[in-house]
Short mmCIF file of C-alpha atoms and ligand atoms in Angstrom, two decimals:
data_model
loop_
_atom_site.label_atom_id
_atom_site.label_comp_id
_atom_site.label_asym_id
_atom_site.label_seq_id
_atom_site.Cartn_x
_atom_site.Cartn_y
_atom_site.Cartn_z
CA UNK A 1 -19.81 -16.04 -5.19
CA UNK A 2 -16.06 -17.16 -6.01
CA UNK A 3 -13.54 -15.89 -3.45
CA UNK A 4 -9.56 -16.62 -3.17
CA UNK A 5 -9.15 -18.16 0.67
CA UNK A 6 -6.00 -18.72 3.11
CA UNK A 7 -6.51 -22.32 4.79
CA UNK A 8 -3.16 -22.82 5.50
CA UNK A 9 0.01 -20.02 5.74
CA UNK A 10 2.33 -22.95 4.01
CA UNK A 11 -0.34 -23.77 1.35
CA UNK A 12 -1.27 -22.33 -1.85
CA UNK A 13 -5.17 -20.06 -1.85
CA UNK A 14 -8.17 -21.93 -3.00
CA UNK A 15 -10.52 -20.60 -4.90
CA UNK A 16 -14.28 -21.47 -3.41
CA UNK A 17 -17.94 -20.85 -4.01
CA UNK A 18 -19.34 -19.02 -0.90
CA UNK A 19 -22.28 -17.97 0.39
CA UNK A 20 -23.01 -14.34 -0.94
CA UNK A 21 -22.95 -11.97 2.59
CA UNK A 22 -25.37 -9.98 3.67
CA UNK A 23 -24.64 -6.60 4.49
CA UNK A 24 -26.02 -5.72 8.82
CA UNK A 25 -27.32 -2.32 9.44
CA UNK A 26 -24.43 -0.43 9.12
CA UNK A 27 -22.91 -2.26 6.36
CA UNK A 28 -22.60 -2.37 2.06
CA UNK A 29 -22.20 -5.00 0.30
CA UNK A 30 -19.77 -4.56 -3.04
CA UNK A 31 -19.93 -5.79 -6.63
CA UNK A 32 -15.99 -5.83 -6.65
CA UNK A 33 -14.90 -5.02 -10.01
CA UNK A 34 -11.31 -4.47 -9.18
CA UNK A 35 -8.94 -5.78 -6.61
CA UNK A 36 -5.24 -5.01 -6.16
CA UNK A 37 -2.73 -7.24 -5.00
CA UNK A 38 -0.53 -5.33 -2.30
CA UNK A 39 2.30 -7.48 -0.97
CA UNK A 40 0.66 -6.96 2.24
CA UNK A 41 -1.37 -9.82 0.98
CA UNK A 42 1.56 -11.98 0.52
CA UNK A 43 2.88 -11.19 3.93
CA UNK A 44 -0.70 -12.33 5.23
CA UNK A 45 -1.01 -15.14 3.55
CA UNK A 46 2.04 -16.42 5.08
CA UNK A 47 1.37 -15.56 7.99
CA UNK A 48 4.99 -13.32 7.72
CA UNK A 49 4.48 -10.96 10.71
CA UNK A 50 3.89 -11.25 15.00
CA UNK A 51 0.46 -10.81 14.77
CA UNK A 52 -1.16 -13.56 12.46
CA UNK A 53 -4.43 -13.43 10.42
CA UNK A 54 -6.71 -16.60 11.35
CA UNK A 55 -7.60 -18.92 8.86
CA UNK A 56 -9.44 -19.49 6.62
CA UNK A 57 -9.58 -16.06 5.61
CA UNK A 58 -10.20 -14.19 2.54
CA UNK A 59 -7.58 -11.49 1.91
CA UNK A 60 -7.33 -8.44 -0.59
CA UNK A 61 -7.69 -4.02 0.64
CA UNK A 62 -7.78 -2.83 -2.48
CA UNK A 63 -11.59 -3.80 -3.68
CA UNK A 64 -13.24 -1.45 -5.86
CA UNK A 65 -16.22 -2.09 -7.04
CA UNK A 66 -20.51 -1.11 -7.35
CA UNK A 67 -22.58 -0.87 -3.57
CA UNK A 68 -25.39 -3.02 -4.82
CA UNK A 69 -26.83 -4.02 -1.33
CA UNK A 70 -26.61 -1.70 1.70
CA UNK A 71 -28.10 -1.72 5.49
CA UNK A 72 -30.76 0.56 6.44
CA UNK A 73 -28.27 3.37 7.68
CA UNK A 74 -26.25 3.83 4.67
CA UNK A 75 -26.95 5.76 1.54
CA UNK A 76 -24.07 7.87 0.40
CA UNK A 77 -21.76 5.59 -1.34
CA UNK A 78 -22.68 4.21 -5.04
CA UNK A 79 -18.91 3.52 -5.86
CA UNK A 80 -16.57 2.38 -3.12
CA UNK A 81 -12.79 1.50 -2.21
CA UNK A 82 -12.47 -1.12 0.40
CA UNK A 83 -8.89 -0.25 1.92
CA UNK A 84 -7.14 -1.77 4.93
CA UNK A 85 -8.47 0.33 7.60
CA UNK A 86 -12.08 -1.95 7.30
CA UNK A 87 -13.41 0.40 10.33
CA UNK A 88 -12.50 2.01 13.81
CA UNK A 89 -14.08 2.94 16.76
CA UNK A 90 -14.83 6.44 15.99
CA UNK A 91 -13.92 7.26 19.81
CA UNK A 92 -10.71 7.15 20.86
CA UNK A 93 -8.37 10.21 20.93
CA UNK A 94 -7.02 9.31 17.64
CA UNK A 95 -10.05 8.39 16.03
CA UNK A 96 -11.02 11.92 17.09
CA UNK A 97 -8.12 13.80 16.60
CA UNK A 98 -7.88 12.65 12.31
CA UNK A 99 -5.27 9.61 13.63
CA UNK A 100 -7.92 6.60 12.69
CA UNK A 101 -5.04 4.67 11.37
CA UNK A 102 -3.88 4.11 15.02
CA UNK A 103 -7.25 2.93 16.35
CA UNK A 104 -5.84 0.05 18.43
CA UNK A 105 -9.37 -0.85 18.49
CA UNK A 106 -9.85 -0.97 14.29
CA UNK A 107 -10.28 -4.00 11.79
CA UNK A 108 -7.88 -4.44 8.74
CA UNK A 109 -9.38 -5.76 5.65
CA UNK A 110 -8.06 -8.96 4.52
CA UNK A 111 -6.62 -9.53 7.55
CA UNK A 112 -9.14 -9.54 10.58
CA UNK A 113 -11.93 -9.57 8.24
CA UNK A 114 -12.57 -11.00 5.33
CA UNK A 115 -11.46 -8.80 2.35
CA UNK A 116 -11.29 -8.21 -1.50
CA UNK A 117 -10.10 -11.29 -3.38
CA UNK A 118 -13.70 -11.80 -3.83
CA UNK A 119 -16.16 -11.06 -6.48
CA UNK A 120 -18.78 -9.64 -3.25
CA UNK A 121 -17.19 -8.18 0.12
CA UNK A 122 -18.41 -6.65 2.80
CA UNK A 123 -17.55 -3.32 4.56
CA UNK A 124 -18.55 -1.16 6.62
CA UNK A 125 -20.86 1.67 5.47
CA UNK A 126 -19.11 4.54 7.29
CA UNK A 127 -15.21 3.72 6.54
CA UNK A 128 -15.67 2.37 2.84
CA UNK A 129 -14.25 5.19 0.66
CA UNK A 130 -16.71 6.84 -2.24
CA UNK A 131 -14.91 6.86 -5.57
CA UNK A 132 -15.29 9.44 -7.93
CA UNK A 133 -17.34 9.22 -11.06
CA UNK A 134 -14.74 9.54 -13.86
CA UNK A 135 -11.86 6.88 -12.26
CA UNK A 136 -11.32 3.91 -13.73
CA UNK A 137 -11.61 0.98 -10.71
CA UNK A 138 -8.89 -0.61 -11.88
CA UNK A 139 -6.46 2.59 -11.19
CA UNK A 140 -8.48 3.29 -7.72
CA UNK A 141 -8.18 -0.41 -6.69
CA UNK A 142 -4.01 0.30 -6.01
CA UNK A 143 -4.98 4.11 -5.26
CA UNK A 144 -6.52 2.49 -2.38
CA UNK A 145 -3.46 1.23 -0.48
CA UNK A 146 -0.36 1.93 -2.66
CA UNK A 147 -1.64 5.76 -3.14
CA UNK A 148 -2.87 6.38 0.49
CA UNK A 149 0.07 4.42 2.31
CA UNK A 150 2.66 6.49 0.06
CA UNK A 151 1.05 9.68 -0.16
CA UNK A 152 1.16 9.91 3.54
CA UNK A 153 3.83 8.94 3.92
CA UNK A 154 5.33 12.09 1.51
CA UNK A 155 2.94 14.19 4.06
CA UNK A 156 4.85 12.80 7.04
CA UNK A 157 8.24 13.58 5.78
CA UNK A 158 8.08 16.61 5.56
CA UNK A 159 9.11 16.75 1.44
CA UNK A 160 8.03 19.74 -0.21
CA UNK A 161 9.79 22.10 -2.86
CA UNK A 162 13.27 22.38 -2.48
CA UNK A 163 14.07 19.26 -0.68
CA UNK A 164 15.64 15.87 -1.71
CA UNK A 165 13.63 12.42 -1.53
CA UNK A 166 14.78 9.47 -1.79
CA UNK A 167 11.94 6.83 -2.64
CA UNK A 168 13.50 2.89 -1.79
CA UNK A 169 11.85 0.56 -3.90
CA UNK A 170 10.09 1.33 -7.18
CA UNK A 171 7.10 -1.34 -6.98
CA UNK A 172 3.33 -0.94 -6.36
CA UNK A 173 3.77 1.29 -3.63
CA UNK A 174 6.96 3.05 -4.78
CA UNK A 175 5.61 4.02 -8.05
CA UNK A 176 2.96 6.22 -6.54
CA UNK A 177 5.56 7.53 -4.22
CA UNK A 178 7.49 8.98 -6.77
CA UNK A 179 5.04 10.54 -8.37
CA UNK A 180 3.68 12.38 -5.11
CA UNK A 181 7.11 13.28 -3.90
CA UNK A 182 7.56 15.03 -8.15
CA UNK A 183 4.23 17.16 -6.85
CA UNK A 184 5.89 17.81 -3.62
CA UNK A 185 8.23 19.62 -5.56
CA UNK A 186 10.96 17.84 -4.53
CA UNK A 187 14.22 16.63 -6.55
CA UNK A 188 13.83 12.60 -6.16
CA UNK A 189 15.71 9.55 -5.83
CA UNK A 190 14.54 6.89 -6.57
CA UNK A 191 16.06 3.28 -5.74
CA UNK A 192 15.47 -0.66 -7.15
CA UNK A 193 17.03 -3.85 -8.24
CA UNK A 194 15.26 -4.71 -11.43
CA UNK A 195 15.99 -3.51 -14.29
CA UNK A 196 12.69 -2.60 -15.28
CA UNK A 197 11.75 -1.40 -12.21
CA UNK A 198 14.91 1.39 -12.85
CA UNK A 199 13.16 2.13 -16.66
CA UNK A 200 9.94 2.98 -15.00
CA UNK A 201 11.34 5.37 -12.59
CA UNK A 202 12.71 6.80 -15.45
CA UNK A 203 9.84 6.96 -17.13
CA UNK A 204 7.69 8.77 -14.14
CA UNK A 205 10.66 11.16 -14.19
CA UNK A 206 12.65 10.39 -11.26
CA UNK A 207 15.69 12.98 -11.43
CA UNK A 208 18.27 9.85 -10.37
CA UNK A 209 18.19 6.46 -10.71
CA UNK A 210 20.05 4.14 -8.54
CA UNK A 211 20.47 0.54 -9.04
CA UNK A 212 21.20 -0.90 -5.23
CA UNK A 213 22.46 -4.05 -6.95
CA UNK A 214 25.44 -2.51 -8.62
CA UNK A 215 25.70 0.92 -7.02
CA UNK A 216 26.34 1.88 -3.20
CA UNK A 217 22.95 3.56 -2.71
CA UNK A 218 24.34 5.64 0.64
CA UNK A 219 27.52 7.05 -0.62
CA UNK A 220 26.06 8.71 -3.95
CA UNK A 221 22.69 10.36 -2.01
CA UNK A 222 25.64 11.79 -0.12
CA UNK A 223 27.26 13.03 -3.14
CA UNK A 224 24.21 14.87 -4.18
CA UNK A 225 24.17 16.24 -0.44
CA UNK A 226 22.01 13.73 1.26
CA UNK A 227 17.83 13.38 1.58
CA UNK A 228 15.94 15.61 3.68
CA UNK A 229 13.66 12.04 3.83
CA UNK A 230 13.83 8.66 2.71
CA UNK A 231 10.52 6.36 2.11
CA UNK A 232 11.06 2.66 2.66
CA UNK A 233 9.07 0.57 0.41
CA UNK A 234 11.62 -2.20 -0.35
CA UNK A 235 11.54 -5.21 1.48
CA UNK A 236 14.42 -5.29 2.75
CA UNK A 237 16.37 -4.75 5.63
CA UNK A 238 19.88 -3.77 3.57
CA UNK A 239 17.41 -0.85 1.71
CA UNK A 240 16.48 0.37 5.28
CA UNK A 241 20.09 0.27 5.89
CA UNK A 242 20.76 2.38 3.16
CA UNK A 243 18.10 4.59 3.17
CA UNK A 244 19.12 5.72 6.61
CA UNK A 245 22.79 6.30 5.37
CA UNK A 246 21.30 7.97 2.68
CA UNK A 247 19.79 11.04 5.07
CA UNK A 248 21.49 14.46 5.65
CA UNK A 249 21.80 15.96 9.00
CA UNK A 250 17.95 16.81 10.60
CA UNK A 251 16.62 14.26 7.70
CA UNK A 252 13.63 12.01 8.27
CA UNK A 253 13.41 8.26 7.42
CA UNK A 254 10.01 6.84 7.04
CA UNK A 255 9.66 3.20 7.28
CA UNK A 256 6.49 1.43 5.63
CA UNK A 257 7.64 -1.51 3.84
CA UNK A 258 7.18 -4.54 6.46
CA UNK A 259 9.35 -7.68 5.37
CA UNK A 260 9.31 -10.60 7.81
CA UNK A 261 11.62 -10.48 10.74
CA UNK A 262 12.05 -6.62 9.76
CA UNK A 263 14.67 -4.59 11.56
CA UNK A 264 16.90 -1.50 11.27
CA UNK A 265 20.32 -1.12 13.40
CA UNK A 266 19.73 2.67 14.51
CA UNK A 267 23.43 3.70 15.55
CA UNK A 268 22.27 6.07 18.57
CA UNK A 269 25.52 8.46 18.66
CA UNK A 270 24.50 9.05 14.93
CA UNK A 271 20.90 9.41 15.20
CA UNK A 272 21.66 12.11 17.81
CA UNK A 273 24.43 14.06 16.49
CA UNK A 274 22.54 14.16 13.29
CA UNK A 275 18.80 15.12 14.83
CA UNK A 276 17.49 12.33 12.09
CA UNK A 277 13.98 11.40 12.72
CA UNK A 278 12.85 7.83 12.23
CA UNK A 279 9.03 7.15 11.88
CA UNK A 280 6.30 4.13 10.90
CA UNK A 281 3.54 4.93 9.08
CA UNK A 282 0.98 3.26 8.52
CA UNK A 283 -1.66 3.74 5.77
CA UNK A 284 -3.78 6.56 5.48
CA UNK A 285 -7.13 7.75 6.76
CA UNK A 286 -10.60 7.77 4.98
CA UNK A 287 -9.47 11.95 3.82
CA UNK A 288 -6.20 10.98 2.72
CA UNK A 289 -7.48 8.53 0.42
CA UNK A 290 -10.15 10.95 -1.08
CA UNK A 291 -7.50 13.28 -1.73
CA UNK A 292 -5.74 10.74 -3.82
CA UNK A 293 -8.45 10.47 -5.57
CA UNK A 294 -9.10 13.99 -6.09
CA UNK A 295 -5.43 14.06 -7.25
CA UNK A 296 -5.96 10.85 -9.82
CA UNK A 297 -9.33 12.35 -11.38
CA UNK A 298 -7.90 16.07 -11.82
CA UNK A 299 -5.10 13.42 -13.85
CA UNK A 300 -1.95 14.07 -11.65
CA UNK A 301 -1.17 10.37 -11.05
CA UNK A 302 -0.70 7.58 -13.53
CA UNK A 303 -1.33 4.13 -12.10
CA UNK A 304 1.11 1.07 -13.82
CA UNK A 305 -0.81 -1.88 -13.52
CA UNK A 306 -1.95 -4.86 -15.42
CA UNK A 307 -4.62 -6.86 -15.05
CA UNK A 308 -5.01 -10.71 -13.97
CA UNK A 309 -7.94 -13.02 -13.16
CA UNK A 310 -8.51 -14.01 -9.49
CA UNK A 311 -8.55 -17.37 -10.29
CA UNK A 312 -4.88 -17.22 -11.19
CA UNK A 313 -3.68 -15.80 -8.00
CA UNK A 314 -0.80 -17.94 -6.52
CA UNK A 315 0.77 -17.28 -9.87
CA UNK A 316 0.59 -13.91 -9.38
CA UNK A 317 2.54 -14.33 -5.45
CA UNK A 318 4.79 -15.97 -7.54
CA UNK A 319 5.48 -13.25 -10.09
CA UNK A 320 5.06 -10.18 -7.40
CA UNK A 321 7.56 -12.30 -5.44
CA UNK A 322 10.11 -12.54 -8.36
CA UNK A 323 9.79 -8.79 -9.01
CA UNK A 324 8.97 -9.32 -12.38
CA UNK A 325 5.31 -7.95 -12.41
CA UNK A 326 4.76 -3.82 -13.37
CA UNK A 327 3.94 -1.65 -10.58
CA UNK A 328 0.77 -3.06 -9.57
CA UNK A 329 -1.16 -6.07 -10.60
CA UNK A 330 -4.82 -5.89 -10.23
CA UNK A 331 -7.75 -8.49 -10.30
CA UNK A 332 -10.19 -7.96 -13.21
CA UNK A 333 -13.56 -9.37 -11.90
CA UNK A 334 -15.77 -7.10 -14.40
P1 NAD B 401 6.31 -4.60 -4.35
O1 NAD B 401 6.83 -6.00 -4.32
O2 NAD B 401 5.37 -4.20 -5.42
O3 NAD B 401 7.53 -3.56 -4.40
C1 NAD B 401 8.76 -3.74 -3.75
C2 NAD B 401 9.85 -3.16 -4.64
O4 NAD B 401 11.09 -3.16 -3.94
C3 NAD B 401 10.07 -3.98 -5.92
O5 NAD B 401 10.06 -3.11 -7.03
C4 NAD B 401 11.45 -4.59 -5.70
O6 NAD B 401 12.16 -4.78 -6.93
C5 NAD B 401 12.12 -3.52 -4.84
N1 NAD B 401 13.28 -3.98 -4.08
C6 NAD B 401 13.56 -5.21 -3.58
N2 NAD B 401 14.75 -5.19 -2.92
C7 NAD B 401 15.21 -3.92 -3.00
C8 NAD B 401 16.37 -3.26 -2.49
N3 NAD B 401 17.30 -3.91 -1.79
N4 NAD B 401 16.51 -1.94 -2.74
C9 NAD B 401 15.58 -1.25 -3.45
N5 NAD B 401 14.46 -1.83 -3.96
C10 NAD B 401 14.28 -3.14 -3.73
O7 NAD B 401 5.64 -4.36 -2.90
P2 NAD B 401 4.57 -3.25 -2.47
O8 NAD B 401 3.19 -3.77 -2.70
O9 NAD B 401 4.98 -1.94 -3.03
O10 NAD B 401 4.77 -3.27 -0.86
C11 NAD B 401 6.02 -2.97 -0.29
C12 NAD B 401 6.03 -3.22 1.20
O11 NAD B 401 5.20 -2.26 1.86
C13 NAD B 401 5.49 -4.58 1.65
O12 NAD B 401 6.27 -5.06 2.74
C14 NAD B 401 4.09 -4.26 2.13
O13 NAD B 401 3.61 -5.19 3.08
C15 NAD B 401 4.32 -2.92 2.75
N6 NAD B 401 3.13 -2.09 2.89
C16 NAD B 401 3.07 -1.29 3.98
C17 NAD B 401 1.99 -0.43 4.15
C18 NAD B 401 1.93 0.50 5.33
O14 NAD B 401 0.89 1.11 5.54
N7 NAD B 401 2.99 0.66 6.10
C19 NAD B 401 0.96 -0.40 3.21
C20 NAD B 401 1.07 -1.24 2.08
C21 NAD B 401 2.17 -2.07 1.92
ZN1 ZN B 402 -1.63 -2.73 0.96
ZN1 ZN B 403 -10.52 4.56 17.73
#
């Protein structure tokens, strides 16, 4: 099987024939017919953040695709989404207590194991995620990270009807954001730099469009009375900057985007006069996603994607990287 591999965090991926896996006892093995490319991927294949992926490694957490081998103890999954969280230990007080995402004991696909730039991957039979009949893999391939990841954080926030939400960044991730923040019921915000990026926010119906390039993003949320939250999907640090400008009094910032050498100057006299909240958050568990896909099939959610063949992936770094690509570009390996 063909699969896209990190040898080297300065080098380009090479695409090489490998062994096809077999899946243990608790494992599947998928036909991936879909695979989204999450800047996450980027960051990993340059080996951008403190803790490091170890080549040669095969990245990709959004694999979608056909179970067509599985290990003795697993039967309930036909169609499956390999996301980030590649398993847990099932144990620990957040395991137990519906916080899986903070395992500090879990495996991230693509990074710690091999993941989805693949045409066959691996997971594990308990954590990959069944996908309804009826969605199209290459819309749950980015449902699988960019959906999850932003529609919890909109959960986290605390948006709901009445409030104001300022989304920071309009790409893969952000595009999904607005849309769950519209069926929050809040009145959104939504923030970029390209100028198609700005055209789709339009398009999804964002109530204001601000272009950080031209436009000081802080002082006109504050003119329409300041965000009750702020999601952080740009990277970078200036948009955290702004987003946390951008908050009213007892407002929430939630930071998910993860550029290299990230950081956020927290002014502590402001922080406390103004009860803001400032929160990570990472992902989204194995229920989270299946409510995003609950949401996509009962046709709540568009996903903007096109598609691309794995073979040409460092030109598609290149274009993510450039911000020229739509929302989400997604590996076609039907
Ligand atoms: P993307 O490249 O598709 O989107 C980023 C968007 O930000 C682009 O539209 C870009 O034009 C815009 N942008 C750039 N500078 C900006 C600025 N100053 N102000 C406003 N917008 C700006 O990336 P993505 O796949 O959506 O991922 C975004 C980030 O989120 C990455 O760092 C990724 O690693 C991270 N991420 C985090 C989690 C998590 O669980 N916390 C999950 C997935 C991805
Ligand atoms: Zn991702
Ligand atoms: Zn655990």
């Amino acid at each position: 099987m063909k699969a896209a591999v990190v040898h080297d965090f300065t080098q380009p991926l090479v695409i090489e024939e490998r062994p096809v896996p077999e899946p243990g006892p608790h494992q599947v093995r998928v036909r991936i017919e879909a695979s989204g490319l999450c800047h996450t991927d980027i960051h990993a294949a340059h080996g951008d953040w403190p803790v490091r992926p170890t080549p040669p490694f095969v990245p990709g957490h959004e694999g979608v695709g056909i179970v067509e081998a599985a290990g003795a103890e697993v039967r309930h999954v036909r169609v499956g989404a390999i996301p980030w969280l590649a398993d847990a230990c099932g144990r620990c007080d957040h395991c137990v207590s519906g916080w899986e995402t903070l395992c500090t004991r879990q495996h991230n696909s693509g990074y710690s194991v091999d993941g989805a730039y693949a045409e066959q991957a691996l997971a594990h039979g308990d954590y990959v995620v069944p996908v309804p009949d009826g969605i199209d893999p290459l819309d749950a391939a980015p449902l699988s990270c960019a959906g999850v990841t932003t529609y919890k954080a909109l959960k986290v926030s605390g948006a709901g009807p009445g409030t104001r939400v300022l989304v920071s960044g309009i790409g893969g991730l952000g595009h999904l954001a607005l849309q769950y923040a519209r069926l929050a019921g809040a009145e959104t915000v939504a923030v970029d730099v390209t100028d198609d990026k700005l055209a789709l926010a339009r398009e999804l119906g964002a109530d204001h469009v601000l272009d950080a390039r031209v436009q000081d993003v802080a002082t006109e949320v504050q003119r329409l009375g300041g965000a009750h939250a702020a999601i952080a999907l740009a990277v970078s640090n200036a948009s955290f900057q702004a987003a946390y400008a951008s908050l009213r009094r007892g407002g929430t910032l939630v930071l998910v985007a993860l550029p290299a050498e990230g950081r956020l100057d927290l002014p502590v006299f402001d922080t406390v006069l103004n009860g803001t909240r400032v929160i990570g958050s990472i992902v989204g568990t194995r229920q989270d996603l299946a409510e995003v896909f609950r949401l996509h099939a009962l046709g709540r959610t568009r996903v903007i994607r096109e598609t691309r063949r794995l073979a040409d992936v460092n030109t598609c770094f290149d274009e993510v990287l450039s911000g020229r690509t739509p929302a989400r570009l997604v590996f076609d390996l039907r």
